[in-house]
Coordinates of C-alpha atoms and ligand atoms in Angstrom, one line a residue:
M1 CA -1.1 25.2 14.3
L2 CA -1.9 26.7 10.9
K3 CA -5.3 28.4 10.5
V4 CA -6.6 29.5 7.1
E5 CA -9.9 31.4 7.5
H6 CA -12.1 32.6 4.7
V7 CA -9.2 33.3 2.3
T8 CA -10.0 34.7 -1.1
K9 CA -7.3 35.7 -3.6
K10 CA -8.0 37.3 -7.0
Y11 CA -5.7 37.9 -9.9
G12 CA -7.6 40.7 -11.7
D13 CA -11.0 39.2 -12.4
L14 CA -9.9 35.7 -11.8
V15 CA -10.7 34.2 -8.4
A16 CA -7.8 31.8 -7.9
V17 CA -8.8 30.9 -4.3
N18 CA -12.4 31.4 -3.1
D19 CA -13.4 31.6 0.6
L20 CA -11.0 28.8 1.6
S21 CA -10.9 27.7 5.3
F22 CA -9.0 24.8 6.9
E23 CA -6.6 24.2 9.8
V24 CA -3.6 21.9 10.3
K25 CA -2.8 21.0 13.9
D26 CA 0.6 20.1 15.3
G27 CA 1.6 16.6 14.2
E28 CA -1.1 16.4 11.6
I29 CA -0.6 15.6 7.9
F30 CA -3.1 17.5 5.8
G31 CA -3.8 17.0 2.1
L32 CA -4.3 20.0 -0.2
L33 CA -5.5 18.6 -3.5
G34 CA -6.9 19.7 -6.8
L35 CA -6.5 19.5 -10.6
N36 CA -4.0 21.7 -12.4
G37 CA -4.9 25.4 -11.9
A38 CA -7.1 24.7 -8.8
G39 CA -5.3 27.2 -6.6
K40 CA -2.9 25.1 -4.6
T41 CA 0.3 27.0 -5.4
T42 CA -1.5 30.3 -4.8
T43 CA -2.5 29.0 -1.3
F44 CA 1.1 27.9 -0.6
R45 CA 2.4 31.3 -1.6
M46 CA 0.0 33.0 0.7
I47 CA 1.0 30.8 3.6
L48 CA 4.7 31.5 2.8
G49 CA 4.0 35.2 3.0
L50 CA 4.9 35.7 -0.7
L51 CA 1.5 37.2 -1.5
D52 CA -0.3 39.5 0.9
D53 CA -3.1 41.2 -1.1
Y54 CA -5.8 38.7 -0.2
D55 CA -9.0 38.7 1.9
G56 CA -9.3 36.6 5.0
T57 CA -6.7 35.6 7.6
I58 CA -3.8 33.1 7.8
T59 CA -2.1 32.5 11.1
I60 CA 0.4 30.2 12.6
D61 CA 0.0 29.6 16.4
G62 CA -2.3 32.6 16.4
K63 CA 0.2 35.0 14.7
K64 CA -0.1 36.5 11.2
I65 CA 2.5 35.5 8.7
N66 CA 5.7 37.6 9.1
Y67 CA 9.5 36.9 8.5
E68 CA 10.0 35.5 12.0
I69 CA 7.2 32.9 11.3
T70 CA 8.3 32.1 7.7
D71 CA 11.7 31.1 9.2
K72 CA 9.8 28.2 10.7
I73 CA 8.2 27.0 7.5
G74 CA 9.8 24.5 5.1
F75 CA 8.8 24.2 1.5
L76 CA 9.5 21.5 -1.0
T77 CA 8.4 23.0 -4.3
E78 CA 7.1 20.9 -7.2
E79 CA 9.5 22.7 -9.6
R80 CA 13.0 21.7 -8.3
S81 CA 15.0 24.8 -7.5
L82 CA 18.5 23.7 -6.7
L83 CA 21.5 25.9 -7.7
T84 CA 23.2 23.0 -9.5
K85 CA 26.7 24.6 -9.8
L86 CA 27.0 24.8 -6.0
T87 CA 28.1 21.9 -3.8
V88 CA 25.6 20.2 -1.5
Y89 CA 27.1 21.9 1.5
E90 CA 27.1 25.4 -0.2
Q91 CA 23.4 24.9 -1.2
I92 CA 22.2 23.9 2.2
V93 CA 24.1 26.7 3.9
Y94 CA 22.5 29.1 1.4
Y95 CA 19.0 27.9 2.4
G96 CA 19.8 27.6 6.1
V97 CA 21.2 31.2 6.3
L98 CA 18.0 32.5 4.6
K99 CA 16.1 30.8 7.4
S100 CA 18.3 32.7 10.0
M101 CA 20.4 29.7 11.0
T102 CA 24.2 29.8 11.9
E103 CA 26.6 27.9 9.6
E104 CA 27.7 25.7 12.5
D105 CA 24.2 24.6 13.2
I106 CA 23.5 24.0 9.5
D107 CA 26.6 21.9 9.3
K108 CA 25.6 19.7 12.2
K109 CA 22.1 19.2 10.9
L110 CA 23.3 18.5 7.4
D111 CA 25.6 15.7 8.6
H112 CA 22.6 14.1 10.3
W113 CA 20.4 14.2 7.3
L114 CA 23.1 13.1 4.8
E115 CA 23.7 10.1 7.0
K116 CA 20.0 9.4 7.3
F117 CA 19.6 9.5 3.5
G118 CA 22.7 7.5 2.9
I119 CA 24.6 10.1 0.9
K120 CA 27.3 11.3 3.2
E121 CA 30.0 11.1 0.5
Y122 CA 28.2 13.8 -1.6
K123 CA 28.6 16.6 0.9
H124 CA 31.2 18.5 -1.1
K125 CA 30.1 17.3 -4.6
K126 CA 28.5 19.7 -7.0
I127 CA 24.7 19.2 -7.2
K128 CA 24.8 18.7 -11.0
E129 CA 27.0 15.6 -10.5
L130 CA 24.2 13.9 -8.4
S131 CA 21.5 11.6 -9.8
K132 CA 17.9 12.9 -10.0
G133 CA 16.9 10.9 -6.9
N134 CA 19.9 12.2 -4.9
Q135 CA 19.1 15.8 -6.0
Q136 CA 15.6 15.2 -4.7
K137 CA 17.0 14.2 -1.3
I138 CA 19.0 17.5 -1.2
Q139 CA 15.9 19.4 -2.1
F140 CA 14.1 17.7 0.7
I141 CA 17.0 18.4 3.2
S142 CA 16.8 22.1 2.2
A143 CA 13.1 22.1 3.2
I144 CA 13.7 20.5 6.6
I145 CA 17.1 21.9 7.6
N146 CA 15.5 24.6 9.7
E147 CA 13.4 22.1 11.7
P148 CA 10.2 23.7 10.4
K149 CA 7.0 23.8 12.5
L150 CA 5.1 23.7 9.3
L151 CA 6.3 21.7 6.3
I152 CA 4.8 22.0 2.8
L153 CA 5.5 19.1 0.5
D154 CA 4.4 19.5 -3.1
E155 CA 4.7 16.2 -5.0
P156 CA 7.6 15.0 -2.7
F157 CA 8.0 11.6 -4.4
S158 CA 8.3 12.6 -8.0
G159 CA 11.3 11.0 -9.7
L160 CA 12.0 8.6 -6.7
D161 CA 12.5 4.9 -7.0
P162 CA 10.4 2.7 -4.6
I163 CA 13.2 2.2 -2.0
N164 CA 13.7 6.0 -1.8
V165 CA 9.9 6.5 -1.6
E166 CA 9.9 4.3 1.5
L167 CA 12.8 6.3 3.0
F168 CA 11.0 9.6 2.4
K169 CA 7.8 8.2 3.9
E170 CA 9.7 7.1 7.0
V171 CA 11.3 10.6 7.4
I172 CA 7.9 12.3 6.9
L173 CA 6.2 10.1 9.5
D174 CA 9.1 10.8 12.0
L175 CA 8.6 14.6 11.5
K176 CA 4.9 14.2 12.1
K177 CA 5.6 12.2 15.3
K178 CA 7.8 15.1 16.5
G179 CA 4.9 17.5 16.1
T180 CA 5.6 19.1 12.7
S181 CA 2.4 20.2 10.9
I182 CA 2.6 18.9 7.3
I183 CA 0.7 20.0 4.2
F184 CA 1.0 17.3 1.6
S185 CA 0.0 17.9 -2.1
S186 CA 0.1 15.2 -4.7
H187 CA -1.9 13.9 -7.7
R188 CA -1.2 10.4 -6.5
M189 CA -4.2 9.6 -4.4
E190 CA -2.8 6.4 -3.0
H191 CA 0.0 8.4 -1.4
V192 CA -2.5 10.9 0.0
E193 CA -4.7 8.1 1.4
L194 CA -1.7 6.7 3.1
F195 CA -0.7 9.9 4.9
C196 CA -3.5 12.3 5.3
E197 CA -6.2 12.1 7.9
K198 CA -7.7 15.4 6.8
L199 CA -7.9 17.0 3.4
V200 CA -9.3 19.7 1.2
V201 CA -10.0 19.3 -2.5
L202 CA -10.1 22.5 -4.6
V203 CA -12.0 23.0 -7.8
K204 CA -11.4 26.4 -9.5
G205 CA -10.3 27.8 -6.1
K206 CA -13.3 26.6 -4.1
S207 CA -13.2 23.6 -1.7
V208 CA -15.6 20.9 -2.8
I209 CA -14.4 18.3 -0.3
N210 CA -13.2 19.3 3.2
G211 CA -12.7 17.2 6.3
Y212 CA -11.5 13.9 7.7
L213 CA -10.9 11.2 5.2
S214 CA -12.9 8.7 7.3
D215 CA -15.9 11.0 7.3
I216 CA -15.6 11.7 3.6
K217 CA -15.6 8.0 2.9
K218 CA -18.6 7.5 5.1
E219 CA -20.6 10.3 3.5
Y220 CA -19.8 9.0 0.0
K221 CA -22.6 6.5 -0.3
K222 CA -21.3 4.4 -3.2
K223 CA -19.7 1.1 -2.3
N224 CA -17.7 -1.6 -4.1
I225 CA -18.5 -5.3 -3.9
I226 CA -15.6 -7.5 -4.6
V227 CA -16.6 -11.0 -6.0
S228 CA -14.5 -13.9 -6.9
G229 CA -16.2 -16.8 -8.8
D230 CA -18.1 -17.6 -12.0
I231 CA -20.8 -15.0 -12.4
D232 CA -22.8 -13.8 -15.4
E233 CA -21.9 -10.1 -15.8
N234 CA -25.0 -9.3 -17.8
I235 CA -27.4 -10.6 -15.1
V236 CA -25.5 -8.8 -12.3
N237 CA -25.3 -5.6 -14.3
K238 CA -29.1 -5.5 -14.6
Q239 CA -29.7 -5.7 -10.8
K240 CA -31.1 -2.6 -9.1
G241 CA -28.5 -0.3 -7.7
V242 CA -25.6 -1.6 -9.8
N243 CA -23.7 1.2 -11.5
D244 CA -20.9 -0.7 -13.0
I245 CA -19.0 -4.0 -13.1
K246 CA -15.3 -4.4 -14.0
K247 CA -13.1 -7.5 -14.0
V248 CA -9.7 -6.9 -12.5
N249 CA -7.4 -10.0 -12.6
K250 CA -9.7 -12.8 -11.3
E251 CA -12.1 -10.6 -9.3
Y252 CA -15.1 -8.6 -10.2
I253 CA -15.5 -5.1 -8.8
I254 CA -19.2 -4.2 -8.7
S255 CA -20.0 -0.6 -7.9
I256 CA -23.3 -0.1 -6.2
E257 CA -25.3 3.1 -5.5
D258 CA -25.4 2.6 -1.7
D259 CA -25.4 -0.1 0.9
S260 CA -29.2 -0.7 0.7
Y261 CA -28.5 -2.8 -2.4
I262 CA -26.0 -5.2 -0.7
N263 CA -28.6 -7.8 0.4
S264 CA -30.4 -8.1 -2.9
L265 CA -27.0 -8.4 -4.7
F266 CA -25.8 -11.0 -2.3
K267 CA -29.0 -13.1 -3.1
C268 CA -28.3 -12.7 -6.8
I269 CA -24.6 -13.6 -6.6
S270 CA -25.1 -16.6 -4.3
K271 CA -27.1 -18.3 -7.1
F272 CA -23.9 -18.6 -9.2
E273 CA -21.5 -21.5 -8.7
N274 CA -18.0 -21.4 -7.3
I275 CA -18.3 -18.1 -5.4
V276 CA -15.4 -17.9 -3.0
K277 CA -15.5 -14.2 -2.1
F278 CA -18.1 -11.5 -1.6
S279 CA -16.8 -8.5 0.3
V280 CA -18.1 -4.9 0.7
E281 CA -15.4 -2.2 0.5
D282 CA -15.3 1.6 0.7
P283 CA -14.3 3.3 -2.5
S284 CA -10.8 4.5 -2.9
L285 CA -10.0 8.2 -2.5
N286 CA -9.1 8.2 -6.2
E287 CA -12.7 7.1 -7.1
I288 CA -14.2 9.7 -4.8
F289 CA -11.9 12.4 -6.2
I290 CA -12.7 11.6 -9.8
S291 CA -16.4 11.4 -9.2
I292 CA -16.8 14.6 -7.1
V293 CA -14.1 16.7 -8.9
G294 CA -15.4 15.6 -12.3
D295 CA -19.0 16.6 -11.5
S296 CA -18.0 20.0 -10.0
Y297 CA -15.6 20.8 -12.9
D298 CA -18.5 20.7 -15.5
K299 CA -20.5 23.3 -13.5
Ligands
ATP301 P1 -0.9 23.2 -10.7 O1 -1.4 21.9 -10.1 O2 -1.0 23.2 -12.2 O3 0.4 23.7 -10.1 P2 -2.4 25.0 -8.9 O4 -3.5 24.3 -8.2 O5 -1.1 25.2 -8.1 O6 -2.0 24.3 -10.3 P3 -2.4 27.9 -9.1 O7 -1.0 28.0 -9.7 O8 -2.6 28.4 -7.8 O9 -3.0 26.4 -9.3 O10 -3.3 28.8 -10.1 C1 -4.7 29.0 -9.8 C2 -5.3 29.9 -10.9 O11 -4.7 31.2 -10.8 C3 -5.0 29.5 -12.3 O12 -6.1 29.7 -13.1 C4 -3.8 30.3 -12.7 O13 -3.8 30.4 -14.1 C5 -4.0 31.6 -12.0 N1 -2.7 32.3 -11.7 C6 -1.7 31.8 -10.9 N2 -0.7 32.7 -10.7 C7 -1.1 33.8 -11.4 C8 -0.6 35.1 -11.6 N3 0.6 35.4 -11.1 N4 -1.3 36.0 -12.4 C9 -2.5 35.6 -12.9 N5 -3.1 34.4 -12.7 C10 -2.4 33.5 -12.0

């Protein structure tokens, strides 16, 4: 289990991470989110033991970060960092040896992953000869070749086609099932929503949302009413508690302040003709993110 407790990191006068606490249990996928410059990379670098002059504590299974522990961490960086003149085999051996693995062990595990990702034939090809998506697979294999206990994935799906996104998702969920703790960072909220049961959102280094996604959605009072039928938008828009109304394809999405306005809105809508749908939905993580992060950013 990873535990980050009251961590603060300054670069000169700039507080890049401000009193941050969270934990990621074995077999849990945790979202670390925030706009550009929010402090995510700084947090990753502290977990990886690349920065040590910070306040607070970071432990994995109760132990402070040291070389023995970082051997059991895998990191897929947002900036791709492959040595493109090397062959796939040479590259993975390079990473594996850095993580204290033997060449024999690396070779065995590499064969398994190349087979899984459907790219066995590229084992001895130079990385620069591979397509962007296949290079991404190699980058991913380099992050998991050491069977990490903690895996950090920063924008893992960038540049992937939809079939490969599905393949990556399957592998990530398999690793979770085997007990790997995973930190997932992405600007694509629909991916975060799909994977993460718990998350932190950073604004200028400070966490503004922290906890289980289901609780975050419950606490966020606004709801969406989805209506299909012939309504008069002007009349609906003037109802108490209505924040906004949008037409998407053939449905209206009506955002209301909280669920106390559902009944009165239902009465209003039911007066129109041809209403075939009236459903109440929780807002998406994207809406919550934009609303909370937008508000905090201005302060
Ligand atoms: P992005 O999504 O753009 O990658 P991020 O959330 O990873 O952003 P960080 O890279 O952690 O953000 O940066 C947090 C803050 O710390 C920013 O204001 C950044 O300019 C600053 N910062 C990062 N690294 C350094 C450094 N080595 N020296 C000084 N300031 C830094």
